[in-house]
Coordinates of C-alpha atoms in Angstrom, one line a residue:
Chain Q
X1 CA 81.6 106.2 143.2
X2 CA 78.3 104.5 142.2
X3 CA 76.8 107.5 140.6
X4 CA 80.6 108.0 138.6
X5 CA 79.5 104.0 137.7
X6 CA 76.8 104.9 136.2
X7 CA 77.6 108.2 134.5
X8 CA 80.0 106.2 133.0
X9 CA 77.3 103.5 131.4
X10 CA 75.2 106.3 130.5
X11 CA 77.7 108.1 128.5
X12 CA 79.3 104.7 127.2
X13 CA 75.8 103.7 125.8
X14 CA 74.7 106.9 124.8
X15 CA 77.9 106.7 122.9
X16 CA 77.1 103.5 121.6
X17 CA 73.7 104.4 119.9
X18 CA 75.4 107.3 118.5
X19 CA 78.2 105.6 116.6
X20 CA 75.5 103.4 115.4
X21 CA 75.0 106.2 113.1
X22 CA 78.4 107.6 112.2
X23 CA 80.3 104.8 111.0
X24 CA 84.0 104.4 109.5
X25 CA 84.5 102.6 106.1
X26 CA 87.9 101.7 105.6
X27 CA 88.9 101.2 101.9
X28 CA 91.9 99.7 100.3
X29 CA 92.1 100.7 97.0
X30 CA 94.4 100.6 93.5
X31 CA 96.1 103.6 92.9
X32 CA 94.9 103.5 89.4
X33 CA 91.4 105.0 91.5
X34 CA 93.4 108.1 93.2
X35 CA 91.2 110.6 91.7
X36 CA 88.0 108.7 90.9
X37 CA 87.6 107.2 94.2
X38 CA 88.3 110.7 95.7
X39 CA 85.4 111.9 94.0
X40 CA 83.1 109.4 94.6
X41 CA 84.0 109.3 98.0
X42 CA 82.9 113.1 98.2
X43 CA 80.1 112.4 96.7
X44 CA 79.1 109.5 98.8
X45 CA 79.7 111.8 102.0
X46 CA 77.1 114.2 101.0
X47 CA 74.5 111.9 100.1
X48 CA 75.6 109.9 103.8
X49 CA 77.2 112.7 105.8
X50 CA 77.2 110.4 109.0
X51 CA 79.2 108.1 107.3
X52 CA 83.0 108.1 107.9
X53 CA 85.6 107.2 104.8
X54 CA 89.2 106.6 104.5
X55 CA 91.0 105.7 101.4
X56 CA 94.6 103.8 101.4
X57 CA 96.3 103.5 97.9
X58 CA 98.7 101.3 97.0
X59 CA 99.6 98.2 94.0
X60 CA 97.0 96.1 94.2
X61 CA 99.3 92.9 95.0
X62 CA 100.6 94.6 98.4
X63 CA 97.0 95.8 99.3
X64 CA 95.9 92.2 98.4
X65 CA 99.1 91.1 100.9
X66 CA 98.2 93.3 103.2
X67 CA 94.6 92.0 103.3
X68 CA 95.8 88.8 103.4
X69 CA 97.5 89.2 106.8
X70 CA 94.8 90.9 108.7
X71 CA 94.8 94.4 107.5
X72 CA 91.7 96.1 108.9
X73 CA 89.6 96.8 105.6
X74 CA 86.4 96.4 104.9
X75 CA 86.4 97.3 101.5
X76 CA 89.2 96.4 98.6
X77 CA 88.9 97.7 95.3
X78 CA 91.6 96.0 92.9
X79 CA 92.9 96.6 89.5
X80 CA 93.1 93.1 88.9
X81 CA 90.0 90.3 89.4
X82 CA 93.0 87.7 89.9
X83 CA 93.7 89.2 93.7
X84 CA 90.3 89.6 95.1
X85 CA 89.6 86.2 93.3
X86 CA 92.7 84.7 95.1
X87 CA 91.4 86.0 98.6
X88 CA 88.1 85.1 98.2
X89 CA 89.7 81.7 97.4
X90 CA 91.6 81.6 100.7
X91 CA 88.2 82.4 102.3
X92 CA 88.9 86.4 103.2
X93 CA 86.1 87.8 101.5
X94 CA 82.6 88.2 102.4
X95 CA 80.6 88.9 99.3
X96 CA 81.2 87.8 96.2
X97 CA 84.1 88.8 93.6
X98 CA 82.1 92.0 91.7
X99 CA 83.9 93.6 88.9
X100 CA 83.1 97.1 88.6
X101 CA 85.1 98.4 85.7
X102 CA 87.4 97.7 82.5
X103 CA 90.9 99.7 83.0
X104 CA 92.7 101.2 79.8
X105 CA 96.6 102.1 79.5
X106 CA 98.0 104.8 78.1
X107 CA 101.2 106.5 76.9
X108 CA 101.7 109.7 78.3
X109 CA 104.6 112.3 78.8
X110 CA 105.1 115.7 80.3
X111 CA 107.3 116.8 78.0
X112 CA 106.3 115.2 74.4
X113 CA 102.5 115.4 72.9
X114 CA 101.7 111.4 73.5
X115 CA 98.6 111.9 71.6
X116 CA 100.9 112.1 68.7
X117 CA 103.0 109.1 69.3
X118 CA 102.8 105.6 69.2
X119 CA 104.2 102.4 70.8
X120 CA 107.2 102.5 67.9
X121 CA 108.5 106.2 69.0
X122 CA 109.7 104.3 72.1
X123 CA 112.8 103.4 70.5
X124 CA 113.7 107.2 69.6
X125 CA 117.0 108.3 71.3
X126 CA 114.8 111.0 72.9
X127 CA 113.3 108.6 75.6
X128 CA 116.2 107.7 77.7
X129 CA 113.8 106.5 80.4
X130 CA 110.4 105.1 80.3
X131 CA 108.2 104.5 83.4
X132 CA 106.1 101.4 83.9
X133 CA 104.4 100.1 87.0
X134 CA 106.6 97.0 88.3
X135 CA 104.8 93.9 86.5
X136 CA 105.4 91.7 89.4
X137 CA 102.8 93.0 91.7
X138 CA 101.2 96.0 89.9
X139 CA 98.2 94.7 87.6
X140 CA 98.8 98.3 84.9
X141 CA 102.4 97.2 84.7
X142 CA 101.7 93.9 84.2
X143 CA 99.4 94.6 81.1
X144 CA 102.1 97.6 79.9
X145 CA 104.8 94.6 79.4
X146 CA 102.1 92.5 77.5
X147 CA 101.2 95.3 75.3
X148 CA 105.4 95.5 74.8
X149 CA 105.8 92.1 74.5
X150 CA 103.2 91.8 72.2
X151 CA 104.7 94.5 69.7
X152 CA 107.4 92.9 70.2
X153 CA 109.3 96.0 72.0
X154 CA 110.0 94.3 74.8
X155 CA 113.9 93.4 74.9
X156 CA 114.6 97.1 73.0
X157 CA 113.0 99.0 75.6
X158 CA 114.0 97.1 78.3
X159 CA 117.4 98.6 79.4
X160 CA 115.7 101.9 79.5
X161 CA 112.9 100.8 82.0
X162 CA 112.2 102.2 85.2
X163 CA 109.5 100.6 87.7
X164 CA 107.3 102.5 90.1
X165 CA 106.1 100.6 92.7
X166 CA 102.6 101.1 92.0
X167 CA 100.5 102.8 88.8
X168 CA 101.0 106.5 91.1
X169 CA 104.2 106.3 91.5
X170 CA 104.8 105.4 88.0
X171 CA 103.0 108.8 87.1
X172 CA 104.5 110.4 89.7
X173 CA 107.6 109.6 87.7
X174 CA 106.4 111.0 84.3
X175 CA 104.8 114.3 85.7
X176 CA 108.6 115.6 87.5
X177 CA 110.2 114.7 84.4
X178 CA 112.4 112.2 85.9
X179 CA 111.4 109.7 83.7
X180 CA 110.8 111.3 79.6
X181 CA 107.6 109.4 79.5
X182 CA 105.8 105.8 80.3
X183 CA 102.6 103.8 80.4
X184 CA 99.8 104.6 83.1
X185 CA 96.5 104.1 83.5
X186 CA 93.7 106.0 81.4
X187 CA 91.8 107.2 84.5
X188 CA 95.3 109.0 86.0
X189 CA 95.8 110.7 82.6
X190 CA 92.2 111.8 82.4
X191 CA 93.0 113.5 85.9
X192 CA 93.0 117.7 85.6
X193 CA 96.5 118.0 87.0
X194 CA 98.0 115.4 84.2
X195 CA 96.1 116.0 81.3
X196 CA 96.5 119.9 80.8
X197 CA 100.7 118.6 80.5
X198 CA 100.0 116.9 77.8
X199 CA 97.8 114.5 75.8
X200 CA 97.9 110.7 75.8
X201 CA 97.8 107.9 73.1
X202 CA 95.2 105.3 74.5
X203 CA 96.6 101.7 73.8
X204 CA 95.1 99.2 71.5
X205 CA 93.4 96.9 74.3
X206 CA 94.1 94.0 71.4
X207 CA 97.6 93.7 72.7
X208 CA 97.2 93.1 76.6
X209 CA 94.6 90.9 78.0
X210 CA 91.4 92.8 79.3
X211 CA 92.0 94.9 82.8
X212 CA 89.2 93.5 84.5
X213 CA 88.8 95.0 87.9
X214 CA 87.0 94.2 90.9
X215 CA 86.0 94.7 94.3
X216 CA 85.5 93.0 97.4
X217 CA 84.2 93.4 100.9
X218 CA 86.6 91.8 103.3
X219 CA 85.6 89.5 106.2
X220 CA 87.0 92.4 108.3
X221 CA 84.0 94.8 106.7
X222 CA 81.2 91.6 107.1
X223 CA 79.4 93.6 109.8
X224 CA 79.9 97.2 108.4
X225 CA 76.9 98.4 107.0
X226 CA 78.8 101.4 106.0
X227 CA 80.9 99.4 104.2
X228 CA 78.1 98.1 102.5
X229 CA 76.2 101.3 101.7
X230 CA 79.3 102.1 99.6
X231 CA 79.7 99.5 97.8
X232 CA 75.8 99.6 97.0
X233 CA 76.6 103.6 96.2
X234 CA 79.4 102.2 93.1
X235 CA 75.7 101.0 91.3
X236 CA 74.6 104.6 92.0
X237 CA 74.1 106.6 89.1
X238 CA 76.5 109.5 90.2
X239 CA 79.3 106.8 91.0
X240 CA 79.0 105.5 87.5
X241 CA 79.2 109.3 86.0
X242 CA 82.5 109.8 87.6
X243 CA 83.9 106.6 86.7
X244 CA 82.9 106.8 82.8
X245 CA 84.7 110.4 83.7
X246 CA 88.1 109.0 84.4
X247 CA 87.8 106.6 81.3
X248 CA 87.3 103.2 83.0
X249 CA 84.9 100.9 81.3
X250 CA 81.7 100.0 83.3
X251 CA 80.2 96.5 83.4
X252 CA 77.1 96.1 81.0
X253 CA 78.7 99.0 79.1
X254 CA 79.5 99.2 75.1
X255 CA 83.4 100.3 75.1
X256 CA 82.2 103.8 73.4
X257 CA 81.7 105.2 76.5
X258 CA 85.5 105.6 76.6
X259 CA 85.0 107.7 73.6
X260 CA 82.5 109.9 75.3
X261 CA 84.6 110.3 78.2
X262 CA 87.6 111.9 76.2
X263 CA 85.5 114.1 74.7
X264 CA 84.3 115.5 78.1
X265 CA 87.5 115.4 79.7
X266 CA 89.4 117.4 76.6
X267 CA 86.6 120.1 76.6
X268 CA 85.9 120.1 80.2
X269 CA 81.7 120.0 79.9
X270 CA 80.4 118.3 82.6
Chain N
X1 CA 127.1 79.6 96.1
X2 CA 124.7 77.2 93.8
X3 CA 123.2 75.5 96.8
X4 CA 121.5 78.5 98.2
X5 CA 118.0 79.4 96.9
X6 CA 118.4 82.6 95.7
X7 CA 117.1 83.4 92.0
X8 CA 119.9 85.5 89.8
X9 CA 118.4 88.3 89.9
X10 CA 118.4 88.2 93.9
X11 CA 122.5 87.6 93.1
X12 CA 122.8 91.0 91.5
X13 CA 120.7 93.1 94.1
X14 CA 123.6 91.6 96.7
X15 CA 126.2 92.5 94.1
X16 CA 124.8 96.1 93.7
X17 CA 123.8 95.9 97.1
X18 CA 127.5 95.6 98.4
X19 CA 129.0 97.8 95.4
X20 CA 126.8 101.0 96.5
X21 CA 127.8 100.6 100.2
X22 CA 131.4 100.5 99.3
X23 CA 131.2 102.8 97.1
X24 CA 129.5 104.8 99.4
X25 CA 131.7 104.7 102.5
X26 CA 134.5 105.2 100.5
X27 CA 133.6 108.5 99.2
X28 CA 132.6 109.2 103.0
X29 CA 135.5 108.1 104.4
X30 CA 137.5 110.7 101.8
X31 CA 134.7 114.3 102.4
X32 CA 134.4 113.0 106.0
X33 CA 137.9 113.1 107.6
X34 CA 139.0 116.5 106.6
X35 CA 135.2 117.4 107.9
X36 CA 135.2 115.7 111.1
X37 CA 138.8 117.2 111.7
X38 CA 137.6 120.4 110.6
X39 CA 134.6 120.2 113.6
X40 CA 137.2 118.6 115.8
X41 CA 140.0 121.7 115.6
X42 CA 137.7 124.9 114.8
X43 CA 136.2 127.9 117.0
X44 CA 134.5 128.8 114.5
X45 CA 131.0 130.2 115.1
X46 CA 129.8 127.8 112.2
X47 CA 130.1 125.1 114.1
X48 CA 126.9 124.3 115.3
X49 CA 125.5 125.0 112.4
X50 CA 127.4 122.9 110.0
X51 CA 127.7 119.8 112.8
X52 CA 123.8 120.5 113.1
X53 CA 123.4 119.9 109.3
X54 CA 125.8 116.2 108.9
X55 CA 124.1 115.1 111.6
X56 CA 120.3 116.0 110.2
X57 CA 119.8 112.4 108.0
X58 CA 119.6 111.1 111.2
X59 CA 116.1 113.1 112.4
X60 CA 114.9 113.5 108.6
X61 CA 112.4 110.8 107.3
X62 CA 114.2 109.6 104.1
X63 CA 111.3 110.2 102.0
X64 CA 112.2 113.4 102.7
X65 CA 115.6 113.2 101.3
X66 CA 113.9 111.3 98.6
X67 CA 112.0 113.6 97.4
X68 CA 114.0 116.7 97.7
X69 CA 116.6 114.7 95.4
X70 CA 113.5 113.9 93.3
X71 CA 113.1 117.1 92.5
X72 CA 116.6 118.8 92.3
X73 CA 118.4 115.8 90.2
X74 CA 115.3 116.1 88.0
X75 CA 115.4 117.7 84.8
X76 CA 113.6 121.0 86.0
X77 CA 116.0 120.7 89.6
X78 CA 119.7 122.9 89.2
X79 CA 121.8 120.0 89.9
X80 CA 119.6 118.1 87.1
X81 CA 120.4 121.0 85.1
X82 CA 124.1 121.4 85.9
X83 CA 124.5 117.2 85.2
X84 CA 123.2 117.4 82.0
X85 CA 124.8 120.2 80.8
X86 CA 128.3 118.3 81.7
X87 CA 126.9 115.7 79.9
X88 CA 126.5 113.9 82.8
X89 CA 122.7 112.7 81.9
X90 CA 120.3 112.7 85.1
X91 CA 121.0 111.1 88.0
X92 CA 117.7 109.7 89.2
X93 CA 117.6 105.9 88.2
X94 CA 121.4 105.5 87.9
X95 CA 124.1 104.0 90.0
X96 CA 125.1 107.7 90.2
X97 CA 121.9 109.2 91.8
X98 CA 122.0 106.2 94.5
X99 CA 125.5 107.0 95.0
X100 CA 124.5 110.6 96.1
X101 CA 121.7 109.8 98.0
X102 CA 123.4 107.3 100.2
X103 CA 126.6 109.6 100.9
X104 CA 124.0 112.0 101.7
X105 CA 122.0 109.7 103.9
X106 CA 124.9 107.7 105.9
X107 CA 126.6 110.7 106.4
X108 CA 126.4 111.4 110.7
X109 CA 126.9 107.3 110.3
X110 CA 130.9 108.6 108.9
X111 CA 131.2 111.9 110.4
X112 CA 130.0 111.3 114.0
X113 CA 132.6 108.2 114.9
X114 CA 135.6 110.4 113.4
X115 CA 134.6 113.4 115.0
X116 CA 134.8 111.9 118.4
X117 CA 137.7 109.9 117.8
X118 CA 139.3 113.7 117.0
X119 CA 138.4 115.5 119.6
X120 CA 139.5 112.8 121.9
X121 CA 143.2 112.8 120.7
X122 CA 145.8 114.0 123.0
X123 CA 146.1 117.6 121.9
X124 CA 150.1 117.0 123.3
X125 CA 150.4 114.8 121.0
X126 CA 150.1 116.8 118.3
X127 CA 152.1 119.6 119.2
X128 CA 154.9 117.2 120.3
X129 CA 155.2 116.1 116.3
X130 CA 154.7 119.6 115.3
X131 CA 157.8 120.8 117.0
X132 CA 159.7 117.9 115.6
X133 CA 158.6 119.7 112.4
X134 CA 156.6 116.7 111.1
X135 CA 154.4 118.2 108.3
X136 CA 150.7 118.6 108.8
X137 CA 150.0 115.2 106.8
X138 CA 153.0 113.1 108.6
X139 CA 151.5 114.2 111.4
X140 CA 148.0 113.2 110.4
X141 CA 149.5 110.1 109.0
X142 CA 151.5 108.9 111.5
X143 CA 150.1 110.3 114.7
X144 CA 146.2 111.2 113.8
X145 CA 145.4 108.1 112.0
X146 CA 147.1 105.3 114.5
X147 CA 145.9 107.0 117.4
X148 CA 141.8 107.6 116.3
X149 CA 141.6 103.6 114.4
X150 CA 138.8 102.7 116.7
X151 CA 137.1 105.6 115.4
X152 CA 138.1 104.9 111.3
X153 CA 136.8 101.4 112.1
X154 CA 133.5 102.1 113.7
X155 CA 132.8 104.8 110.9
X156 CA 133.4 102.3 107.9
X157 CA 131.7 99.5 109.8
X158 CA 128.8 102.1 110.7
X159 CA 128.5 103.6 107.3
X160 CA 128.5 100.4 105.0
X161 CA 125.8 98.8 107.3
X162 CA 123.9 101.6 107.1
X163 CA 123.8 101.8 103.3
X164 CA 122.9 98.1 103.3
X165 CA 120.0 99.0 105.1
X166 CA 118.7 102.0 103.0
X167 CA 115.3 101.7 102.0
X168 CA 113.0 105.0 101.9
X169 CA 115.4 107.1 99.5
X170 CA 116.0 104.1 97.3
X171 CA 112.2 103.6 96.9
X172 CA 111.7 107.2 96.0
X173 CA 114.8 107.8 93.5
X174 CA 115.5 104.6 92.6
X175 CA 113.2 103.1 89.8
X176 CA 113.4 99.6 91.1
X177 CA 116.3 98.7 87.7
X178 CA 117.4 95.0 87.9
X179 CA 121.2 95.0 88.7
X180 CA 121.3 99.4 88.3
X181 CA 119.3 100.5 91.4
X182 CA 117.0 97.4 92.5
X183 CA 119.0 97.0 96.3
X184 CA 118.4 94.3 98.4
X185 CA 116.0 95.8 100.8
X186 CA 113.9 96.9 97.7
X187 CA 114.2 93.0 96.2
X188 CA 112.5 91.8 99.9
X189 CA 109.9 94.3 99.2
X190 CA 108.9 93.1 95.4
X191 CA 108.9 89.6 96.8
X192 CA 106.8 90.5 99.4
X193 CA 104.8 92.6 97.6
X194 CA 104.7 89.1 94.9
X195 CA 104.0 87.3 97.5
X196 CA 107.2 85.4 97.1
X197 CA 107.6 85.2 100.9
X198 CA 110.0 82.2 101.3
X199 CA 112.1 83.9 98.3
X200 CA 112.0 87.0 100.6
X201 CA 112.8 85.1 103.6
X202 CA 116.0 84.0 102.6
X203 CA 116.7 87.6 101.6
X204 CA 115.3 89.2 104.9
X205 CA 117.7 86.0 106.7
X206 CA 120.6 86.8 105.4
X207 CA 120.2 91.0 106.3
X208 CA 119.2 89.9 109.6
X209 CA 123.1 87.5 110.2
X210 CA 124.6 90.8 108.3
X211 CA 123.5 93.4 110.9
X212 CA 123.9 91.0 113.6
X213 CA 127.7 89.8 112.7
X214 CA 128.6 93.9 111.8
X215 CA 127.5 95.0 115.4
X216 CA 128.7 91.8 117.3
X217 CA 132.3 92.7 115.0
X218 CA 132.0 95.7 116.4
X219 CA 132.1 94.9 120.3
X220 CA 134.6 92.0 120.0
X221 CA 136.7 94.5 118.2
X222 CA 135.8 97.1 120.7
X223 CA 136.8 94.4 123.7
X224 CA 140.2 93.4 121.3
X225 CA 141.2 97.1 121.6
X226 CA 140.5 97.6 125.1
X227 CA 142.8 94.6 125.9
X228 CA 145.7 95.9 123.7
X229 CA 145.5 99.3 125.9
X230 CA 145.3 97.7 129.1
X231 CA 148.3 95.4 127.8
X232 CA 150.4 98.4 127.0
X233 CA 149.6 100.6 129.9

């Protein structure tokens, strides 16, 4: 029995040391970062192999709820400064709020060209339903009924809305056609899958306050030096290529890049 | 109805709330008696199959259902395609589509109740009124229906509740449409997800006394028929 004892301690601190090296990173992130945090989460994983990451996606209001409640992240990546601001106000975060990148909407349809259309072709009979993300919790749908509002669309479009619960969904909605088109986020249009459907008209950022975005690492993540490796590895100069890829803005960036981005996306050079 | 605190727009996911359930269990109550009859009566060798298939909403996730509808009521899907060519439009985001999906999903909720109540029936009965040469509806009418009312009861009861409760489907087909498709269950998510929570615990209250006075109904009724037999006997 005493040598099963001590087998046992062995193996448990043998263990021990070992997942001292292999750690998990749980993230909580906006779905408007589906496809860009996918990719920099491969790239992270071949530059820290040991390193363990999982992605959840969802509106950044319930992630922020979530959170908020004791939801075991380390790491939340919002599409709005305003939640990680509110929970490092209520004492839930452990570093400081940084912003990380400058999000863009867009119009985009499966069925119609959007790169030929503008705000006003809303109104044709055509589009019977048009997709936003619900403005109540979701930061994109939020700045899609300012950019309305502010073209004073609004109250004509409205009976045709339909919500997705988060900016995903709200694609999700677009690309089977269920809904003739809607607004989403730049970085989901850039994606392979949605951009060879169809182009997109980018959105005069004049007519919706700025998307700032931002990220946090939770008191849940204070101790994970995984955790922190990857949010060190969002400064890293492959991180930044992928995000300029999917159209979003980076901090200490001149707004051209967007430009630059389209140009590689459309043609494909990488 | 002023004094409670619930904003107008949590007023019409009640009102749609209720109108989809009703509507629902009504169009349930109408496919599902000549069904559960038909299960009741045949020898068919389809039997299993087709009392295997009502009762699958039960084991399915309903994102499942959700996103099968997704794609069939969608404009590339054949009953998208047959809708809008009767001029129907699509049926995602409408009153309609949630119509469909929640016949579809409270289904075993309508069929299973009847289909017991059936099978139990004296089969004497029956025969009895059909040598008086009662037609086959007289006799459903006046010896079917009196006889299996515990069974009526528990699958209207059974299949409104249920439909107040749908969630999953509703998420996935839905579109979230103030006072069109925005239920109550997906109003408690929004203010949840808005961090509304005292809004969305009045909402999540008052769904909580609902299931609580349906199933408590339902045994006092249960208890009120037993009485009546024991009475009679």
């Amino acid at each position: 029995m005493k040598l099963f004892k001590q087998t046992l301690l062995t193996a448990a601190i043998a263990f021990s040391t070992a997942s001292a090296w292999a750690e998990d990173v749980t993230i909580a992130a906006a779905s408007d970062l589906k496809f860009a945090l996918e990719d920099i989460k491969t790239a992270y994983v071949t530059a820290h192999p040991d390193d363990n990451v999982k992605i959840t996606f969802g509106s950044s209001g319930k992630l922020s709820t979530q959170i908020e409640q004791g939801a075991p992240f380390d790491l939340f990546f919002s599409a709005d400064i305003k939640y990680p601001k509110q929970l490092a106000a209520a004492k839930q975060a452990a570093s400081e709020v940084k912003p990380y990148a400058l999000g863009r909407i867009v119009l985009w349809s499966n069925t119609h060209d959007a790169s030929q259309l503008t705000l006003e072709s809303l109104k044709e009979e055509q589009f019977k339903h048009i997709a936003i993300a619900d403005p109540s919790h979701a930061p994109y749908g939020k700045r899609a009924e300012e950019a309305l509002t502010a073209s004073k669309l609004w109250d004509t479009l409205k009976p045709k809305l339909v919500y997705g619960e988060n900016i995903a969904q709200t694609a999700q909605f677009i690309e089977s056609g269920n809904a003739d088109i809607g607004i989403i986020a730049l970085a989901l249009a850039l994606n392979p899958e949605l951009s060879k459907q169809g182009g997109h008209y980018l959105i005069d950022d004049a007519l919706h306050e700025p998307l700032e975005q931002a990220f946090i690492l939770t008191t849940h993540g204070k101790d994970n030096t995984a955790a922190q490796r990857f949010a060190e590895y969002m400064q890293h100069p492959a991180a930044r290529k992928i995000m300029v890829k999917y159209g979003f803005v980076l901090p200490g960036e001149a707004a051209d890049t967007i430009a630059t981005a389209d140009k590689t996306a459309t043609t494909g050079a990488q | 109805m002023e004094w409670l605190p619930f904003t107008t727009e949590d007023w019409a996911a009640i009102r749609l709330t209720l109108e989809l359930s009703a509507g629902a269990t009504l169009i349930l109550l109408v496919l599902g008696t000549p069904l559960a009859w038909w299960l009741a009566q045949t020898r068919s060798r389809l039997k299993p199959i087709i009392a295997a298939l009502v009762a699958m909403p039960l084991v399915l996730p309903p994102t499942v259902l959700g996103f099968y509808l997704l794609m069939l009521m969608g404009p590339h899907g054949w009953v998208g395609q047959a809708t809008q060519a009767l001029g129907l439009g699509r049926l995602p985001f409408s009153f309609g589509g949630m119509l469909v999906a929640s016949v579809l999903f409270s289904m075993p909720f309508v069929v299973q109740p009847l289909h017991n109540a059936f099978e139990g029936l004296d089969k004497r009965m029956l025969e009895a009124a059909a040598t008086l040469r009662a037609s086959t509806l007289d006799v459903f009418f006046s010896v079917v229906l009196p006889l299996s009312r515990r069974g009526f009861l528990a699958a209207t009861i059974l299949g409104f509740a249920h439909t107040v409760g749908e969630f999953g489907v509703v998420l996935m087909v839905g579109g979230n449409i103030p006072g069109q498709t925005r239920v109550v269950s997906m109003q408690i998510y929004n203010h949840v997800e808005s961090m509304q929570y005292s809004h969305a615990h009045w909402l999540a209250g008052l769904m909580v006394a609902f299931a609580f006075i349906v199933l408590l109904s339902m045994h006092l009724m249960n208890q009120k028929l037993d009485v009546e037999k024991a009475v009679k006997t």
